[in-house]
Coordinates of C-alpha atoms and ligand atoms in Angstrom, one line a residue:
X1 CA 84.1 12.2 38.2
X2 CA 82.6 11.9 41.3
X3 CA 78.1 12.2 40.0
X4 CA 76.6 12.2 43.2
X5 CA 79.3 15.0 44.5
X6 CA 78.4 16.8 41.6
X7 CA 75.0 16.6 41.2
X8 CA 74.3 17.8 45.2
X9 CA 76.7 20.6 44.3
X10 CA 74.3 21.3 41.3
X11 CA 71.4 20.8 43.7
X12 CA 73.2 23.7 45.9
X13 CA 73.6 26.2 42.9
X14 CA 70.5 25.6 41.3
X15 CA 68.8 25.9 45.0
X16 CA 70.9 29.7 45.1
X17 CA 69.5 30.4 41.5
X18 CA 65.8 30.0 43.4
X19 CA 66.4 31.9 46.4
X20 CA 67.8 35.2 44.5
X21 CA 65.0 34.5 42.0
X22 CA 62.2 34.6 45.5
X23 CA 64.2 38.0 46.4
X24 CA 63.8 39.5 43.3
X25 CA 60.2 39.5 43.9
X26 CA 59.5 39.5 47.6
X27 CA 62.6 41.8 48.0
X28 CA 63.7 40.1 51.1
X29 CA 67.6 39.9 50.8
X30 CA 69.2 36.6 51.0
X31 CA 71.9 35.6 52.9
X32 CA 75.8 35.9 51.4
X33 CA 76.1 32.9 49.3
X34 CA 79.5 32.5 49.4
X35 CA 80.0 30.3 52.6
X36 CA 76.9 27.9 51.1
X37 CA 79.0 25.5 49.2
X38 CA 82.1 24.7 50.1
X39 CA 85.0 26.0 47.4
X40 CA 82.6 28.4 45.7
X41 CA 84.0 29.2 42.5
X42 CA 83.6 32.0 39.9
X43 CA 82.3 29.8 37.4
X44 CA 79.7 28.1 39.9
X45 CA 78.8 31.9 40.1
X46 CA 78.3 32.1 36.7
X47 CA 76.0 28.7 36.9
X48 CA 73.8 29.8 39.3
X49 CA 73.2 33.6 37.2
X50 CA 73.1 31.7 33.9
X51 CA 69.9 29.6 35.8
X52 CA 68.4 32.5 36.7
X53 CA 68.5 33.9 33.0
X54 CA 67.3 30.7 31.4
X55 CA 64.3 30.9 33.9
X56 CA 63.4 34.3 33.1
X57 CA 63.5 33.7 29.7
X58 CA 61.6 30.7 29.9
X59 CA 58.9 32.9 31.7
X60 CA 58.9 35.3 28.2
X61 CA 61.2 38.4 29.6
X62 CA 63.0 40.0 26.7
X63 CA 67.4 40.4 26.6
X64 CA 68.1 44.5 26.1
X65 CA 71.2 43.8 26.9
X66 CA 74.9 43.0 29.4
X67 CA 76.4 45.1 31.5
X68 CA 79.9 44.6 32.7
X69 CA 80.7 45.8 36.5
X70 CA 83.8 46.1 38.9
X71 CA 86.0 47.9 35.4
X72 CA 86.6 51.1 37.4
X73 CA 89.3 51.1 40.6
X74 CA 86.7 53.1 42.7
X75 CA 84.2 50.3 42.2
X76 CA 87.3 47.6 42.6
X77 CA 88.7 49.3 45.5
X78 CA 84.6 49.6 47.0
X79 CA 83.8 46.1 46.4
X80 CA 87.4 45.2 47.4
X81 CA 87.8 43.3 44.3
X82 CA 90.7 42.8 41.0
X83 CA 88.5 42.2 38.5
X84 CA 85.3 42.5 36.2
X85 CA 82.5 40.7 35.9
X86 CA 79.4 40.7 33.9
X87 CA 75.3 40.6 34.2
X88 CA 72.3 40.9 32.1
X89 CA 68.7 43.3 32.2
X90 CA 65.6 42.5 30.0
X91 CA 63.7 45.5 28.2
X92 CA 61.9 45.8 31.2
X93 CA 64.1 46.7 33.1
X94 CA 65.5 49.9 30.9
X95 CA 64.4 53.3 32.1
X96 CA 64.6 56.6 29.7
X97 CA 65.9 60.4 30.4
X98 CA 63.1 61.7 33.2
X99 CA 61.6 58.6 34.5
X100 CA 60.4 58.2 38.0
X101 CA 61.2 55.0 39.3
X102 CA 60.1 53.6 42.4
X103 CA 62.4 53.3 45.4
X104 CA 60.3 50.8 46.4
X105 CA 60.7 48.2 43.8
X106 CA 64.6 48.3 45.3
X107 CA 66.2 46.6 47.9
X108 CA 68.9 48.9 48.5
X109 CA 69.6 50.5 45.4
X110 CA 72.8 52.4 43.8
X111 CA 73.5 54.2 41.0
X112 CA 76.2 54.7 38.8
X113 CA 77.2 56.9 36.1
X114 CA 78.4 55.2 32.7
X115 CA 78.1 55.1 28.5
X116 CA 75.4 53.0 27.2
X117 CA 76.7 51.5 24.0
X118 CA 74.0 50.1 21.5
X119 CA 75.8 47.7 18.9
X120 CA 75.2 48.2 15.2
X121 CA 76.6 44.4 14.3
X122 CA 77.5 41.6 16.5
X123 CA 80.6 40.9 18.3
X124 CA 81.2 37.6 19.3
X125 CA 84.7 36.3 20.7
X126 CA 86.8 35.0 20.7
X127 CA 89.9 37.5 19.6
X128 CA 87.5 40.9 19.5
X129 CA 89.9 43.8 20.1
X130 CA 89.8 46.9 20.9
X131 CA 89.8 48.4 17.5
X132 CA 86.8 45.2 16.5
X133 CA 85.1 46.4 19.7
X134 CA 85.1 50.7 18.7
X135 CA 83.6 50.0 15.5
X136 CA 80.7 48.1 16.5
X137 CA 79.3 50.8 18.2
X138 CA 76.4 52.5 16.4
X139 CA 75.5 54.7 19.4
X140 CA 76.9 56.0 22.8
X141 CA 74.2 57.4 25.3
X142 CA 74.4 58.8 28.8
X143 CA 73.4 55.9 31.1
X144 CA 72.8 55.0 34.9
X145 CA 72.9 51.7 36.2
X146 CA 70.5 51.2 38.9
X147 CA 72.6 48.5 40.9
X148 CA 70.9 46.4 43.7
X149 CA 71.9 43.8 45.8
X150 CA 69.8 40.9 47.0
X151 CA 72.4 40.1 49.9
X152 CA 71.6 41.5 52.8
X153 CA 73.5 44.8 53.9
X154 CA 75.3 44.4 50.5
X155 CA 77.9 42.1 51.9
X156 CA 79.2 40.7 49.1
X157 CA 82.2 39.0 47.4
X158 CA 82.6 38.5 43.8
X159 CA 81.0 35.4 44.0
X160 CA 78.0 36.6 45.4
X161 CA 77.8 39.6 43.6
X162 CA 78.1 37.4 39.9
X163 CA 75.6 35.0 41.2
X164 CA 73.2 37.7 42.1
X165 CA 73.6 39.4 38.0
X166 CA 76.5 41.6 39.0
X167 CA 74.1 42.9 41.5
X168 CA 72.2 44.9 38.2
X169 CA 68.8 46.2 39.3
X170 CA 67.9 48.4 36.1
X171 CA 69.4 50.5 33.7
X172 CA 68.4 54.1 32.6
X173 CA 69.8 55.9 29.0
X174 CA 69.5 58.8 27.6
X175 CA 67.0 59.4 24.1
X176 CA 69.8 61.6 22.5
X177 CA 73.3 60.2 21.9
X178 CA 76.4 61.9 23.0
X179 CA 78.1 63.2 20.1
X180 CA 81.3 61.7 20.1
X181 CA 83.4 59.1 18.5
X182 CA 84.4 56.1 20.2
X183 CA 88.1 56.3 19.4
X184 CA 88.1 59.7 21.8
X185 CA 86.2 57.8 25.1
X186 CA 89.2 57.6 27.5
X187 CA 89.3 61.2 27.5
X188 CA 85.7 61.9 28.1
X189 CA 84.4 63.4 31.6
X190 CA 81.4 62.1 33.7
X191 CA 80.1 63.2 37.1
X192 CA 77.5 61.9 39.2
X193 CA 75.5 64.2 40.7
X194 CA 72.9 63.3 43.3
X195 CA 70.1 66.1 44.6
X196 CA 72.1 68.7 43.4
X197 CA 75.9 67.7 44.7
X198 CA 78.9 66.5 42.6
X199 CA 79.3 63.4 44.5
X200 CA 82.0 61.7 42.0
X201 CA 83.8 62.6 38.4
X202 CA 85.9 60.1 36.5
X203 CA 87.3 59.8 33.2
X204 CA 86.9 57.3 30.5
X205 CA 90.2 56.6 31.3
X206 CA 89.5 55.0 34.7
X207 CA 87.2 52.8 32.6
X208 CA 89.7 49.8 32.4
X209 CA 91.6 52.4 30.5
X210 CA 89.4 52.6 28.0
X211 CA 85.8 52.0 27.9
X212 CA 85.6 50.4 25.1
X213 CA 87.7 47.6 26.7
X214 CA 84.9 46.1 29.2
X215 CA 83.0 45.5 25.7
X216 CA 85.8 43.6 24.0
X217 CA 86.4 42.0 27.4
X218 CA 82.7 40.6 27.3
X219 CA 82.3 40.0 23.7
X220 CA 85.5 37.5 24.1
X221 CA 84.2 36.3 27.5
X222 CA 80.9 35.4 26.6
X223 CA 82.3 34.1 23.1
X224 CA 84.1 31.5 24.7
X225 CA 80.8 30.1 25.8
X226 CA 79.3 30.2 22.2
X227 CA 77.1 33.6 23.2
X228 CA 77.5 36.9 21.3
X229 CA 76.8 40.5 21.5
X230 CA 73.7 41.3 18.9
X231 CA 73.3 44.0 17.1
X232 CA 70.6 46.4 18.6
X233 CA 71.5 45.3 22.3
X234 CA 72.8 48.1 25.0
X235 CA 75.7 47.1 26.7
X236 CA 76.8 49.2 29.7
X237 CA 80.7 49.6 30.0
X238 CA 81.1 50.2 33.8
X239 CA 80.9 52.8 36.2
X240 CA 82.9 55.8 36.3
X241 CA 82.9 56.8 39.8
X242 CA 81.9 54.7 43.0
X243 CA 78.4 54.1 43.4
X244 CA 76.1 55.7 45.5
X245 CA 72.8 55.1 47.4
X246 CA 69.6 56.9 46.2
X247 CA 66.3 57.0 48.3
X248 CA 62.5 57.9 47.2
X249 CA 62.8 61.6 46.6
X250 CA 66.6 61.4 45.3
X251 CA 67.5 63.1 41.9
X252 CA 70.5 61.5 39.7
X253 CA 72.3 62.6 37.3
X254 CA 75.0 61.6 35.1
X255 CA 76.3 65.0 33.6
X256 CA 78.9 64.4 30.8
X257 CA 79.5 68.3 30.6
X258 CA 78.5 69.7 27.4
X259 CA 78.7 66.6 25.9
X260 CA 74.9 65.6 27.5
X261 CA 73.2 64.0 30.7
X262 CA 70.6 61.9 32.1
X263 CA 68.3 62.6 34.9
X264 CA 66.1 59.9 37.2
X265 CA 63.9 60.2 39.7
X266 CA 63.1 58.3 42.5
X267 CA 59.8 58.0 43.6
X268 CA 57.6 56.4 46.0
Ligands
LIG1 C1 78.3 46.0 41.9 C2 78.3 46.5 40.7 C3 79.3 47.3 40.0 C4 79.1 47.9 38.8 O1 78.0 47.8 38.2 C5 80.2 48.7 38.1 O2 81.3 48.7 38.6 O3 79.9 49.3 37.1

């Protein structure tokens, strides 16, 4: 192995990890990363996200929880991408039923209707499947993802959008779970509803065909890397429509019917 090739490509990533880290606070996006080293792979991606969560850590910020991204054709077909990818929010970046959240602490935020699972035992890869995946879940709440991008204008591949956490700004979910059983999710009905209009309905279906699958997906991703799913930790499954933009003053829902919701503000 070439070290010194290496290590400048190191230098590169870990130099990516610190710009998206600067954004996150001055919310000045950053340039697409994707033409910044030569050959970009997924897994330099992955590098330059798994920096970023080592640093925040380091700085005392609390796990909640993953969310996996890009399981649902309408976000595939809007990110014009073929396959999932996963991210990670601290407790302090989870949101209940009712809150007001500021715009302002957004670049250019989205949101997305989905299930919020919280685990009642740990999964950890690999070789989770499907039927491993259903009965770790202790809970299923309505959930939004907040997603935000800290490339400019949101021009992003899927190496940018890995690098930047699969683009995951914050997370709302709901207090009270949805009463249903997770063997019955691919039949389940969720719109987004933003000031008032129907902007998008999907089924758990279009969920990579079940929702539960993203979970099994990421417990035998991240299981390959020695990491599992604890219990207690929320893991978002995907979106189940495309995601749309919010601004201060915009209401979101995510209305499962008579099965529940979750409403968020956006303020100031
Ligand atoms: C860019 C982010 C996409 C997701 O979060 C999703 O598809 O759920």
């Amino acid at each position: 192995m070439n070290t010194s090739i290496t290590s400048s490509r190191k230098a590169v990533l870990d130099g990516l990890a610190d710009e998206l880290l600067a954004a996150t606070v001055s919310l000045v996006p950053v340039a697409p990363l994707r033409d910044r080293l030569q050959g970009m792979t997924l897994s330099d991606s992955y590098d330059v996200q798994n920096s970023q969560l080592e640093q925040h850590l380091a700085n005392g910020r609390v796990l909640a929880g993953r969310k996996v991204g890009l399981t649902s054709v309408a976000m595939q077909r809007q990110l014009g991408v073929d396959s999932p990818d996963f991210g990670f929010f601290f407790e302090d970046m989870v949101h209940h039923d009712g809150a007001r959240i500021p715009a302002s602490t957004f670049i250019q935020p989205k949101v997305e209707p989905e299930f919020g699972f919280v685990l009642k035992e740990s999964l950890q890869g690999p070789g989770i499947t499907l039927e491993q995946a259903a009965a770790a879940i202790g809970a299923i709440y309505p959930a939004i993802e907040i997603i935000d991008s800290r490339i400019t204008d949101w021009d992003i591949k899927l190496v940018d959008t890995v690098a930047d956490n699969a683009s995951c700004g914050a997370i709302a979910v709901g207090t009270t779970p949805l009463d249903i059983d997770p063997a019955d999710l691919q039949d389940v009905t969720c719109s987004l509803v933003i000031d008032g209009e129907v902007t998008g309905t999907g089924t758990g279906a279009d969920v990579m065909g079940n929702p539960v699958a993203p979970l099994a997906w990421l417990a035998n991703v991240l299981g390959e890397q020695g990491v599992a799913l604890e219990a207690g930790q929320l893991v978002l499954p995907g979106s189940f429509t495309a995601a749309m933009p919010v601004v201060t003053d915009s209401t979101a829902t995510a209305d499962f019917g008579p099965l529940g919701s979750l409403t968020i503000h956006f303020t100031d």
